[in-house]
Tab-separated table of C-alpha atoms in Angstrom:
chain	number	residue	atom	x	y	z
A	1	UNK	CA	-0.050	-0.197	-0.032
A	2	UNK	CA	1.020	3.624	-0.862
A	3	UNK	CA	1.595	6.736	1.936
A	4	UNK	CA	-1.182	9.126	2.279
A	5	UNK	CA	-0.561	12.548	1.035
A	6	UNK	CA	-0.177	13.743	4.499
A	7	UNK	CA	2.778	11.693	5.727
A	8	UNK	CA	4.369	12.091	1.869
A	9	UNK	CA	4.068	15.568	3.028
A	10	UNK	CA	5.609	15.441	6.534
A	11	UNK	CA	8.544	13.749	4.895
A	12	UNK	CA	9.218	15.809	2.074
A	13	UNK	CA	8.944	18.684	4.774
A	14	UNK	CA	11.591	17.278	6.966
A	15	UNK	CA	13.708	16.622	4.132
A	16	UNK	CA	13.349	20.381	3.113
A	17	UNK	CA	14.612	21.209	6.641
A	18	UNK	CA	16.933	18.909	6.625
A	19	UNK	CA	18.584	20.502	2.730
A	20	UNK	CA	18.190	23.898	4.673
A	21	UNK	CA	20.620	22.990	7.810
A	22	UNK	CA	23.132	21.421	5.380
A	23	UNK	CA	23.129	24.412	3.292
A	24	UNK	CA	23.339	26.802	6.969
A	25	UNK	CA	26.651	24.410	8.030
A	26	UNK	CA	28.555	25.028	5.122
A	27	UNK	CA	27.739	28.406	4.698
A	28	UNK	CA	28.931	28.718	8.422
A	29	UNK	CA	32.298	26.935	7.036
A	30	UNK	CA	33.347	29.028	4.785
A	31	UNK	CA	35.526	31.543	4.769
A	32	UNK	CA	35.363	35.070	4.119
A	33	UNK	CA	38.936	36.348	5.565
A	34	UNK	CA	41.378	35.699	2.647
A	35	UNK	CA	45.074	37.060	3.103
A	36	UNK	CA	48.352	36.661	0.522
A	37	UNK	CA	52.201	37.680	1.041
A	38	UNK	CA	54.930	38.114	-1.295
A	39	UNK	CA	58.402	39.437	-1.514
A	40	UNK	CA	60.758	40.817	-4.267
A	41	UNK	CA	64.221	41.395	-4.114
A	42	UNK	CA	64.305	44.869	-4.552
A	43	UNK	CA	68.263	45.498	-4.044
A	44	UNK	CA	69.564	48.107	-6.960
A	45	UNK	CA	72.358	47.949	-8.985
A	46	UNK	CA	76.114	48.380	-7.398
A	47	UNK	CA	76.501	52.258	-7.898
A	48	UNK	CA	73.526	53.109	-6.258
A	49	UNK	CA	74.011	55.689	-3.505
A	50	UNK	CA	72.918	54.689	-0.339
A	51	UNK	CA	70.482	56.750	1.595
A	52	UNK	CA	70.546	58.532	5.019
A	53	UNK	CA	73.470	59.926	5.595
A	54	UNK	CA	74.836	62.917	4.926
A	55	UNK	CA	78.574	62.945	5.885
A	56	UNK	CA	81.596	60.913	6.237
A	57	UNK	CA	82.275	58.059	3.305
A	58	UNK	CA	79.019	58.950	1.670
A	59	UNK	CA	79.128	62.257	0.719
A	60	UNK	CA	81.629	63.445	-2.274
A	61	UNK	CA	84.977	64.707	-1.065
A	62	UNK	CA	84.698	68.114	-1.917
A	63	UNK	CA	80.714	68.369	-1.262
A	64	UNK	CA	78.732	70.704	-2.718
A	65	UNK	CA	80.794	70.739	-5.733
A	66	UNK	CA	79.569	67.533	-7.668
A	67	UNK	CA	81.609	64.745	-8.717
A	68	UNK	CA	78.931	62.727	-10.936
A	69	UNK	CA	79.089	59.069	-11.753
A	70	UNK	CA	76.278	56.929	-13.488
A	71	UNK	CA	74.072	57.603	-10.540
A	72	UNK	CA	75.324	60.094	-8.226
A	73	UNK	CA	76.083	63.348	-8.060
A	74	UNK	CA	76.857	64.999	-4.632
A	75	UNK	CA	76.986	60.966	-2.682
A	76	UNK	CA	79.628	58.671	-3.466
A	77	UNK	CA	78.660	55.742	-5.138
A	78	UNK	CA	77.717	51.548	-3.352
A	79	UNK	CA	79.923	48.792	-4.136
A	80	UNK	CA	78.457	46.039	-3.180
A	81	UNK	CA	75.389	44.112	-1.604
A	82	UNK	CA	75.787	42.901	2.130
A	83	UNK	CA	72.092	41.494	2.444
A	84	UNK	CA	69.457	41.575	0.036
A	85	UNK	CA	66.761	44.625	0.413
A	86	UNK	CA	63.301	43.402	0.257
A	87	UNK	CA	59.988	44.960	-1.119
A	88	UNK	CA	56.980	42.441	0.434
A	89	UNK	CA	53.670	43.186	0.517
A	90	UNK	CA	50.593	41.586	2.129
A	91	UNK	CA	47.034	41.591	1.022
A	92	UNK	CA	43.849	41.139	3.112
A	93	UNK	CA	40.638	40.134	1.917
A	94	UNK	CA	38.056	40.484	4.853
A	95	UNK	CA	34.852	39.531	2.772
A	96	UNK	CA	34.046	43.251	1.646
A	97	UNK	CA	37.119	44.915	0.680
A	98	UNK	CA	40.155	44.331	-0.509
A	99	UNK	CA	43.568	46.315	1.937
A	100	UNK	CA	47.644	46.034	0.886
A	101	UNK	CA	50.473	46.787	3.067
A	102	UNK	CA	53.298	47.520	1.350
A	103	UNK	CA	56.867	47.572	2.722
A	104	UNK	CA	60.392	47.832	1.436
A	105	UNK	CA	63.914	48.326	2.740
A	106	UNK	CA	64.713	52.081	2.861
A	107	UNK	CA	65.315	55.317	4.279
A	108	UNK	CA	61.970	56.682	3.579
A	109	UNK	CA	58.596	55.994	1.831
A	110	UNK	CA	58.654	58.901	-0.666
A	111	UNK	CA	54.984	59.860	-2.037
A	112	UNK	CA	55.296	59.650	-6.056
A	113	UNK	CA	57.193	56.329	-5.798
A	114	UNK	CA	54.689	54.846	-4.112
A	115	UNK	CA	51.999	56.220	-6.556
A	116	UNK	CA	54.177	55.107	-9.778
A	117	UNK	CA	54.213	51.367	-8.056
A	118	UNK	CA	50.333	51.668	-7.666
A	119	UNK	CA	49.914	52.517	-11.369
A	120	UNK	CA	52.026	49.877	-12.499
A	121	UNK	CA	50.622	47.621	-10.297
A	122	UNK	CA	46.936	48.491	-11.584
A	123	UNK	CA	48.158	48.133	-15.150
A	124	UNK	CA	48.830	44.504	-14.352
A	125	UNK	CA	45.784	43.505	-12.447
A	126	UNK	CA	46.233	44.939	-8.929
A	127	UNK	CA	42.541	45.838	-7.628
A	128	UNK	CA	43.070	47.456	-4.250
A	129	UNK	CA	42.039	50.741	-4.241
A	130	UNK	CA	44.674	53.250	-3.342
A	131	UNK	CA	43.400	54.814	-0.258
A	132	UNK	CA	42.972	50.776	0.867
A	133	UNK	CA	47.209	50.793	0.299
A	134	UNK	CA	49.901	52.058	3.218
A	135	UNK	CA	53.780	52.277	1.626
A	136	UNK	CA	56.157	51.506	4.613
A	137	UNK	CA	59.924	51.969	4.574
A	138	UNK	CA	61.938	50.283	7.384
A	139	UNK	CA	64.402	53.455	8.351
A	140	UNK	CA	67.254	51.173	7.456
A	141	UNK	CA	70.132	54.302	6.558
A	142	UNK	CA	71.490	51.613	3.762
A	143	UNK	CA	68.753	51.144	1.480
A	144	UNK	CA	68.445	53.082	-2.000
A	145	UNK	CA	69.151	56.911	-2.350
A	146	UNK	CA	68.394	58.331	-5.882
A	147	UNK	CA	64.834	57.133	-6.059
A	148	UNK	CA	62.984	60.265	-4.675
A	149	UNK	CA	62.669	64.020	-5.463
A	150	UNK	CA	62.489	66.345	-2.810
A	151	UNK	CA	65.124	68.832	-3.300
A	152	UNK	CA	66.201	69.294	0.122
A	153	UNK	CA	66.705	65.531	0.828
A	154	UNK	CA	68.782	65.637	-2.314
A	155	UNK	CA	70.649	68.638	-1.938
A	156	UNK	CA	71.452	67.934	1.798
A	157	UNK	CA	72.570	65.372	0.424
A	158	UNK	CA	71.031	62.598	2.475
A	159	UNK	CA	69.661	60.493	-0.955
A	160	UNK	CA	71.086	62.297	-3.887
A	161	UNK	CA	69.408	63.716	-7.081
A	162	UNK	CA	66.834	61.701	-8.440
A	163	UNK	CA	67.409	59.153	-11.421
A	164	UNK	CA	64.445	58.148	-12.995
A	165	UNK	CA	65.740	54.873	-13.805
A	166	UNK	CA	66.343	53.614	-10.178
A	167	UNK	CA	62.852	54.767	-9.209
A	168	UNK	CA	61.350	53.112	-12.131
A	169	UNK	CA	62.971	49.844	-11.184
A	170	UNK	CA	62.101	50.196	-7.697
A	171	UNK	CA	58.600	50.870	-8.053
A	172	UNK	CA	58.317	47.992	-10.589
A	173	UNK	CA	59.521	45.613	-7.484
A	174	UNK	CA	57.501	47.211	-4.948
A	175	UNK	CA	54.709	46.605	-7.640
A	176	UNK	CA	55.537	42.615	-8.229
A	177	UNK	CA	55.232	42.373	-4.989
A	178	UNK	CA	51.743	43.534	-4.548
A	179	UNK	CA	50.474	41.659	-7.752
A	180	UNK	CA	51.857	38.551	-6.408
A	181	UNK	CA	50.227	39.027	-3.298
A	182	UNK	CA	46.862	39.729	-4.255
A	183	UNK	CA	47.467	36.989	-6.498
A	184	UNK	CA	48.475	34.539	-3.686
A	185	UNK	CA	45.073	35.012	-1.507
A	186	UNK	CA	43.868	32.080	0.248
A	187	UNK	CA	41.708	30.927	3.370
A	188	UNK	CA	42.694	32.971	6.137
A	189	UNK	CA	42.609	33.652	10.113
A	190	UNK	CA	44.229	36.594	12.016
A	191	UNK	CA	44.895	37.996	14.948
A	192	UNK	CA	46.752	41.165	16.711
A	193	UNK	CA	48.036	41.559	19.699
A	194	UNK	CA	50.746	43.523	21.252
A	195	UNK	CA	53.528	43.189	24.321
A	196	UNK	CA	56.762	45.283	25.917
A	197	UNK	CA	60.240	44.610	24.452
A	198	UNK	CA	62.717	46.764	26.539
A	199	UNK	CA	66.576	46.684	26.574
A	200	UNK	CA	66.887	46.688	22.721
A	201	UNK	CA	66.753	50.932	22.241
A	202	UNK	CA	67.873	53.776	23.827
A	203	UNK	CA	66.848	57.534	23.539
A	204	UNK	CA	69.636	59.506	21.878
A	205	UNK	CA	68.430	62.957	22.961
A	206	UNK	CA	69.145	62.010	26.497
A	207	UNK	CA	72.620	64.116	25.919
A	208	UNK	CA	70.997	67.378	24.987
A	209	UNK	CA	67.388	67.213	26.424
A	210	UNK	CA	66.588	67.329	29.784
A	211	UNK	CA	63.424	65.680	29.227
A	212	UNK	CA	64.426	62.789	27.829
A	213	UNK	CA	66.406	59.602	29.767
A	214	UNK	CA	68.065	56.996	27.896
A	215	UNK	CA	64.996	54.748	28.882
A	216	UNK	CA	63.013	56.989	27.122
A	217	UNK	CA	61.951	54.439	24.896
A	218	UNK	CA	58.364	53.675	22.966
A	219	UNK	CA	58.667	49.368	24.005
A	220	UNK	CA	55.172	48.736	22.351
A	221	UNK	CA	55.916	45.688	20.164
A	222	UNK	CA	52.899	45.323	17.790
A	223	UNK	CA	52.129	42.065	15.708
A	224	UNK	CA	49.484	40.708	13.034
A	225	UNK	CA	49.809	37.534	12.725
A	226	UNK	CA	48.340	35.951	9.602
A	227	UNK	CA	47.912	31.805	8.889
A	228	UNK	CA	46.091	29.969	6.926
A	229	UNK	CA	43.364	28.032	7.589
A	230	UNK	CA	46.050	24.399	8.162
A	231	UNK	CA	47.911	27.036	10.575
A	232	UNK	CA	50.307	27.488	8.078
A	233	UNK	CA	52.241	31.094	8.444
A	234	UNK	CA	51.138	33.301	5.454
A	235	UNK	CA	52.988	36.589	7.424
A	236	UNK	CA	53.938	38.449	10.215
A	237	UNK	CA	53.232	42.325	10.345
A	238	UNK	CA	55.526	43.887	13.507
A	239	UNK	CA	55.848	47.576	14.526
A	240	UNK	CA	58.356	48.111	16.967
A	241	UNK	CA	60.571	51.850	17.008
A	242	UNK	CA	64.126	51.656	16.480
A	243	UNK	CA	66.355	53.713	13.869
A	244	UNK	CA	68.508	51.256	11.680
A	245	UNK	CA	71.862	52.600	12.138
A	246	UNK	CA	73.729	49.654	12.919
A	247	UNK	CA	76.178	50.200	9.882
A	248	UNK	CA	77.412	53.966	9.741
A	249	UNK	CA	77.881	56.483	7.387
A	250	UNK	CA	81.532	54.287	6.360
A	251	UNK	CA	79.364	51.302	5.189
A	252	UNK	CA	79.011	51.749	1.144
A	253	UNK	CA	76.836	48.127	0.677
A	254	UNK	CA	73.482	47.466	0.479
A	255	UNK	CA	71.898	46.871	3.811
A	256	UNK	CA	68.796	46.200	5.572
A	257	UNK	CA	70.397	46.577	8.878
A	258	UNK	CA	69.143	45.324	11.813
A	259	UNK	CA	65.696	44.870	11.140
A	260	UNK	CA	66.021	43.369	8.113
A	261	UNK	CA	68.091	40.126	10.269
A	262	UNK	CA	65.181	40.418	12.319
A	263	UNK	CA	63.002	39.736	9.362
A	264	UNK	CA	65.426	37.071	8.285
A	265	UNK	CA	65.336	35.094	11.568
A	266	UNK	CA	61.476	35.440	11.516
A	267	UNK	CA	60.935	33.858	8.184
A	268	UNK	CA	63.704	31.052	9.054
A	269	UNK	CA	61.788	30.120	11.990
A	270	UNK	CA	58.316	30.612	12.083
A	271	UNK	CA	57.601	31.180	7.996
A	272	UNK	CA	55.890	33.059	5.622
A	273	UNK	CA	56.701	37.159	4.879
A	274	UNK	CA	57.870	39.153	7.848
A	275	UNK	CA	56.813	42.610	7.223
A	276	UNK	CA	58.518	45.342	9.091
A	277	UNK	CA	56.933	48.840	10.206
A	278	UNK	CA	58.735	51.200	12.554
A	279	UNK	CA	57.404	53.278	15.048
A	280	UNK	CA	58.158	56.636	16.567
A	281	UNK	CA	61.609	56.296	16.299
A	282	UNK	CA	62.612	59.765	15.483
A	283	UNK	CA	64.873	59.982	18.862
A	284	UNK	CA	65.780	55.961	18.994
A	285	UNK	CA	68.486	54.216	18.116
A	286	UNK	CA	69.703	50.485	19.176
A	287	UNK	CA	70.608	50.314	22.857
A	288	UNK	CA	74.587	49.719	23.494
A	289	UNK	CA	75.796	46.679	22.412
A	290	UNK	CA	72.690	46.295	20.440
A	291	UNK	CA	74.746	46.213	17.041
A	292	UNK	CA	77.343	43.775	18.209
A	293	UNK	CA	78.620	40.681	16.027
A	294	UNK	CA	77.302	42.038	12.509
A	295	UNK	CA	75.373	40.846	10.822
A	296	UNK	CA	74.044	38.601	13.140
A	297	UNK	CA	73.118	41.473	15.442
A	298	UNK	CA	72.543	40.925	19.017
A	299	UNK	CA	69.307	43.119	18.581
A	300	UNK	CA	67.786	41.536	16.230
A	301	UNK	CA	67.979	38.601	17.558
A	302	UNK	CA	66.384	39.634	20.580
A	303	UNK	CA	64.044	41.476	18.447
A	304	UNK	CA	63.232	38.241	16.350
A	305	UNK	CA	63.295	36.184	19.738
A	306	UNK	CA	60.030	38.605	21.049
A	307	UNK	CA	58.449	38.568	17.877
A	308	UNK	CA	58.022	34.876	17.601
A	309	UNK	CA	56.768	34.960	21.790
A	310	UNK	CA	54.241	37.193	20.947
A	311	UNK	CA	52.996	35.350	18.139
A	312	UNK	CA	52.953	32.358	19.851
A	313	UNK	CA	50.019	33.906	22.505
A	314	UNK	CA	47.792	34.685	19.487
A	315	UNK	CA	44.518	32.680	18.734
A	316	UNK	CA	44.267	33.602	14.919
A	317	UNK	CA	40.277	33.709	13.727
A	318	UNK	CA	38.300	34.474	10.517
A	319	UNK	CA	36.384	36.499	12.668
A	320	UNK	CA	37.523	39.359	11.160
A	321	UNK	CA	36.498	43.011	9.540
A	322	UNK	CA	38.578	46.012	8.499
A	323	UNK	CA	37.873	49.449	7.711
A	324	UNK	CA	40.198	51.891	6.382
A	325	UNK	CA	40.402	55.240	5.551
A	326	UNK	CA	42.931	57.621	3.889
A	327	UNK	CA	42.715	61.347	3.326
A	328	UNK	CA	45.508	63.171	1.899
A	329	UNK	CA	45.599	66.605	4.131
A	330	UNK	CA	48.204	70.135	3.099
A	331	UNK	CA	50.600	71.259	5.580
A	332	UNK	CA	51.939	73.757	2.658
A	333	UNK	CA	55.267	75.528	2.923
A	334	UNK	CA	57.455	75.287	5.650
A	335	UNK	CA	57.990	77.261	8.503
A	336	UNK	CA	61.527	76.534	8.800
A	337	UNK	CA	62.614	78.812	12.064
A	338	UNK	CA	66.139	78.736	11.678
A	339	UNK	CA	67.885	80.385	14.394
A	340	UNK	CA	71.358	80.029	16.110
A	341	UNK	CA	70.448	78.684	19.227
A	342	UNK	CA	68.640	75.953	17.381
A	343	UNK	CA	70.612	74.814	14.742
A	344	UNK	CA	74.103	75.632	16.682
A	345	UNK	CA	73.653	75.805	20.396
A	346	UNK	CA	74.290	79.076	20.328
A	347	UNK	CA	72.443	80.883	22.531
A	348	UNK	CA	75.334	83.303	24.370
A	349	UNK	CA	79.041	84.678	23.103
A	350	UNK	CA	80.377	83.789	19.591
A	351	UNK	CA	82.161	86.162	17.291
A	352	UNK	CA	81.242	89.580	18.080
A	353	UNK	CA	78.834	88.352	20.570
A	354	UNK	CA	76.523	87.483	17.785
A	355	UNK	CA	74.666	84.436	19.610
A	356	UNK	CA	73.252	86.891	22.492
A	357	UNK	CA	71.913	89.633	20.413
A	358	UNK	CA	70.449	86.830	18.224
A	359	UNK	CA	69.125	85.191	21.249
A	360	UNK	CA	67.587	88.594	22.559
A	361	UNK	CA	66.097	89.628	19.499
A	362	UNK	CA	65.450	86.643	17.928
A	363	UNK	CA	66.711	86.363	14.907
A	364	UNK	CA	65.260	83.620	12.625
A	365	UNK	CA	65.757	82.872	8.804
A	366	UNK	CA	62.304	81.497	8.414
A	367	UNK	CA	62.231	79.898	5.281
A	368	UNK	CA	58.793	78.804	3.436
A	369	UNK	CA	59.617	76.262	1.447
A	370	UNK	CA	57.442	74.663	-1.010
A	371	UNK	CA	56.574	71.327	-2.543
A	372	UNK	CA	59.094	70.795	-4.727
A	373	UNK	CA	61.750	70.919	-1.948
A	374	UNK	CA	59.488	68.587	0.272
A	375	UNK	CA	56.361	66.368	0.141
A	376	UNK	CA	54.491	68.829	2.115
A	377	UNK	CA	50.519	66.583	1.128
A	378	UNK	CA	51.102	63.313	2.613
A	379	UNK	CA	48.114	60.769	3.014
A	380	UNK	CA	47.451	59.901	6.258
A	381	UNK	CA	45.887	56.503	6.549
A	382	UNK	CA	44.324	54.548	8.992
A	383	UNK	CA	43.213	51.055	9.240
A	384	UNK	CA	41.046	49.107	11.970
A	385	UNK	CA	41.073	45.832	12.620
A	386	UNK	CA	37.802	44.077	14.575
A	387	UNK	CA	38.863	40.405	15.942
A	388	UNK	CA	36.421	38.719	17.473
A	389	UNK	CA	34.646	42.276	18.557
A	390	UNK	CA	38.315	43.804	19.883
A	391	UNK	CA	39.512	46.680	18.196
A	392	UNK	CA	43.161	47.415	17.035
A	393	UNK	CA	44.284	50.303	15.074
A	394	UNK	CA	47.398	50.995	12.438
A	395	UNK	CA	47.624	54.237	11.620
A	396	UNK	CA	50.608	56.081	9.033
A	397	UNK	CA	52.656	58.925	10.216
A	398	UNK	CA	54.783	60.624	7.227
A	399	UNK	CA	57.912	60.607	8.772
A	400	UNK	CA	59.847	60.366	11.648
A	401	UNK	CA	57.964	61.269	15.051
A	402	UNK	CA	59.375	61.530	18.166
A	403	UNK	CA	58.810	58.996	21.283
A	404	UNK	CA	56.503	61.702	23.238
A	405	UNK	CA	54.553	62.820	19.772
A	406	UNK	CA	54.108	58.634	20.057
A	407	UNK	CA	53.042	58.538	23.540
A	408	UNK	CA	50.625	61.831	22.656
A	409	UNK	CA	49.222	59.880	20.233
A	410	UNK	CA	48.267	56.378	22.066
A	411	UNK	CA	46.792	58.039	24.331
A	412	UNK	CA	44.472	59.713	22.280
A	413	UNK	CA	43.519	56.366	20.342
A	414	UNK	CA	43.223	54.811	24.126
A	415	UNK	CA	40.965	57.473	24.559
A	416	UNK	CA	38.753	56.655	21.668
A	417	UNK	CA	38.759	52.589	22.806
A	418	UNK	CA	41.256	50.910	20.816
A	419	UNK	CA	42.890	48.024	22.229
A	420	UNK	CA	45.867	47.816	20.627
A	421	UNK	CA	47.960	50.647	18.827
A	422	UNK	CA	50.296	50.027	15.883
A	423	UNK	CA	51.883	53.382	14.641
A	424	UNK	CA	52.856	53.139	11.441
A	425	UNK	CA	56.035	55.662	11.065
A	426	UNK	CA	58.000	56.031	7.789
A	427	UNK	CA	54.676	55.586	5.670
A	428	UNK	CA	52.822	57.197	3.076
A	429	UNK	CA	55.636	59.910	2.476
A	430	UNK	CA	58.549	61.675	4.496
A	431	UNK	CA	58.462	64.984	5.707
A	432	UNK	CA	61.786	65.152	7.910
A	433	UNK	CA	61.306	64.612	11.484
A	434	UNK	CA	58.105	65.989	14.434
A	435	UNK	CA	59.609	67.454	17.064
A	436	UNK	CA	57.347	67.888	20.018
A	437	UNK	CA	57.759	72.146	21.224
A	438	UNK	CA	59.883	70.735	24.515
A	439	UNK	CA	62.499	68.925	22.436
A	440	UNK	CA	62.105	71.821	19.497
A	441	UNK	CA	63.023	74.885	21.629
A	442	UNK	CA	66.312	72.881	22.864
A	443	UNK	CA	67.489	72.724	19.389
A	444	UNK	CA	69.508	69.295	18.542
A	445	UNK	CA	69.697	67.531	14.331
A	446	UNK	CA	65.886	66.533	15.147
A	447	UNK	CA	65.116	69.489	15.984
A	448	UNK	CA	66.692	71.527	12.968
A	449	UNK	CA	64.551	68.562	10.672
A	450	UNK	CA	60.840	69.905	11.887
A	451	UNK	CA	60.049	71.660	9.401
A	452	UNK	CA	56.459	73.265	9.765
A	453	UNK	CA	58.367	75.005	13.215
A	454	UNK	CA	56.920	74.450	17.145
A	455	UNK	CA	53.061	73.078	16.281
A	456	UNK	CA	54.571	70.500	13.688
A	457	UNK	CA	54.443	67.881	16.623
A	458	UNK	CA	50.388	68.888	17.174
A	459	UNK	CA	50.295	69.383	13.165
A	460	UNK	CA	50.962	65.670	12.608
A	461	UNK	CA	48.785	64.417	15.813
A	462	UNK	CA	45.569	66.139	15.085
A	463	UNK	CA	46.417	65.022	11.624
A	464	UNK	CA	46.065	61.330	12.624
A	465	UNK	CA	43.439	61.814	14.986
A	466	UNK	CA	41.836	62.921	11.840
A	467	UNK	CA	41.702	59.890	10.406
A	468	UNK	CA	41.822	57.369	13.255
A	469	UNK	CA	38.341	59.131	14.024
A	470	UNK	CA	36.829	57.854	10.707
A	471	UNK	CA	37.196	54.360	11.377
A	472	UNK	CA	35.986	53.989	15.151
A	473	UNK	CA	33.862	51.443	15.305
A	474	UNK	CA	30.728	53.139	16.799
């Protein structure tokens, strides 16, 4: 005998409910988060100037008289490679939007270079919107010069005159890392964390400033752990404040310096691609002894160990949402405020008592230099990472923030409710140093290269706040 229509209808309903449950269960297994990372050797040809120092062996003997060579004019040519330089990119897709983070071993991030690299990448299929991209430099003082056109840095000479051929070479390497990172997107999990790392760095202004001591540093070690769904590392993004100056001006060979060897150890010991983003390192050098045992620097080993330890404590998940906001903020011409007190620590005495006279009369060469001299319309970027309903922020700073400015901004983001703050120094542009008012008045190298006057740090702070506020989670 056959089933009754009522029983048949009941059975069909059960099958329909079961099918819906299976579909929902399968949907719950779909990983919406994807990530890809790639690195490219971006070491430029021998003879390229090394950017970072404007004295010693780096500068031509009779500067400012030029001594032109194939790639150099006011600086001396490099003579080889101590260790390769890399361009690296991490691309993340959160199920809604794509985001790109590119790093390179070099002195600073140049806005024009970044845009050339981006346009090359887009021409070859790269699809991440420019406003969702961040470009960072490690601040190694043994990376490539002659790749940026800011006249102030060219003539210092800290980078030497722009060579378009070299700029294009480097841009193509950056673009390649971006393209390949996106092409290698795979299901991923992610977490963000932070710890403190001390003993590796020191404040170099402690010799001249009553406001800081050698231990006045930023100890924050921030980290973004990205793995595939099988637990294999895709990338480790780590954020720490340190100058790349283990190799001094006598070094004439390419090197990624102290952070570069840390990256090498992280990739060897953990796997994946290690991307270093510097922090508020304007007055932060390696501590005494941290540059020992080159090229296996003592400090590199300690940083890599700290990264590995922090990474092991994180629990990556695909429950991740990212929001980005970028804005070009014009600073206008410089407000150089060149005084004898700030530039030569000269407040009394001197020839014909000129220092005393100028201290009383407030002598001031207040140069207003435009965009042909130095970048003055930087792009500020902010990225909110919401991981299991905990919120962290990574933002860009277009140059060298002193540690006091770093604390100002960290307090701002803490008050906004962010659990972790990753401080992306040397990112998107390079506009020099950002000395706070106390340090600006004292003078010294960092003060002299603070180009928008005593309020420079506050301008940077407010710009960072403006973009971070746009990615707040309420």
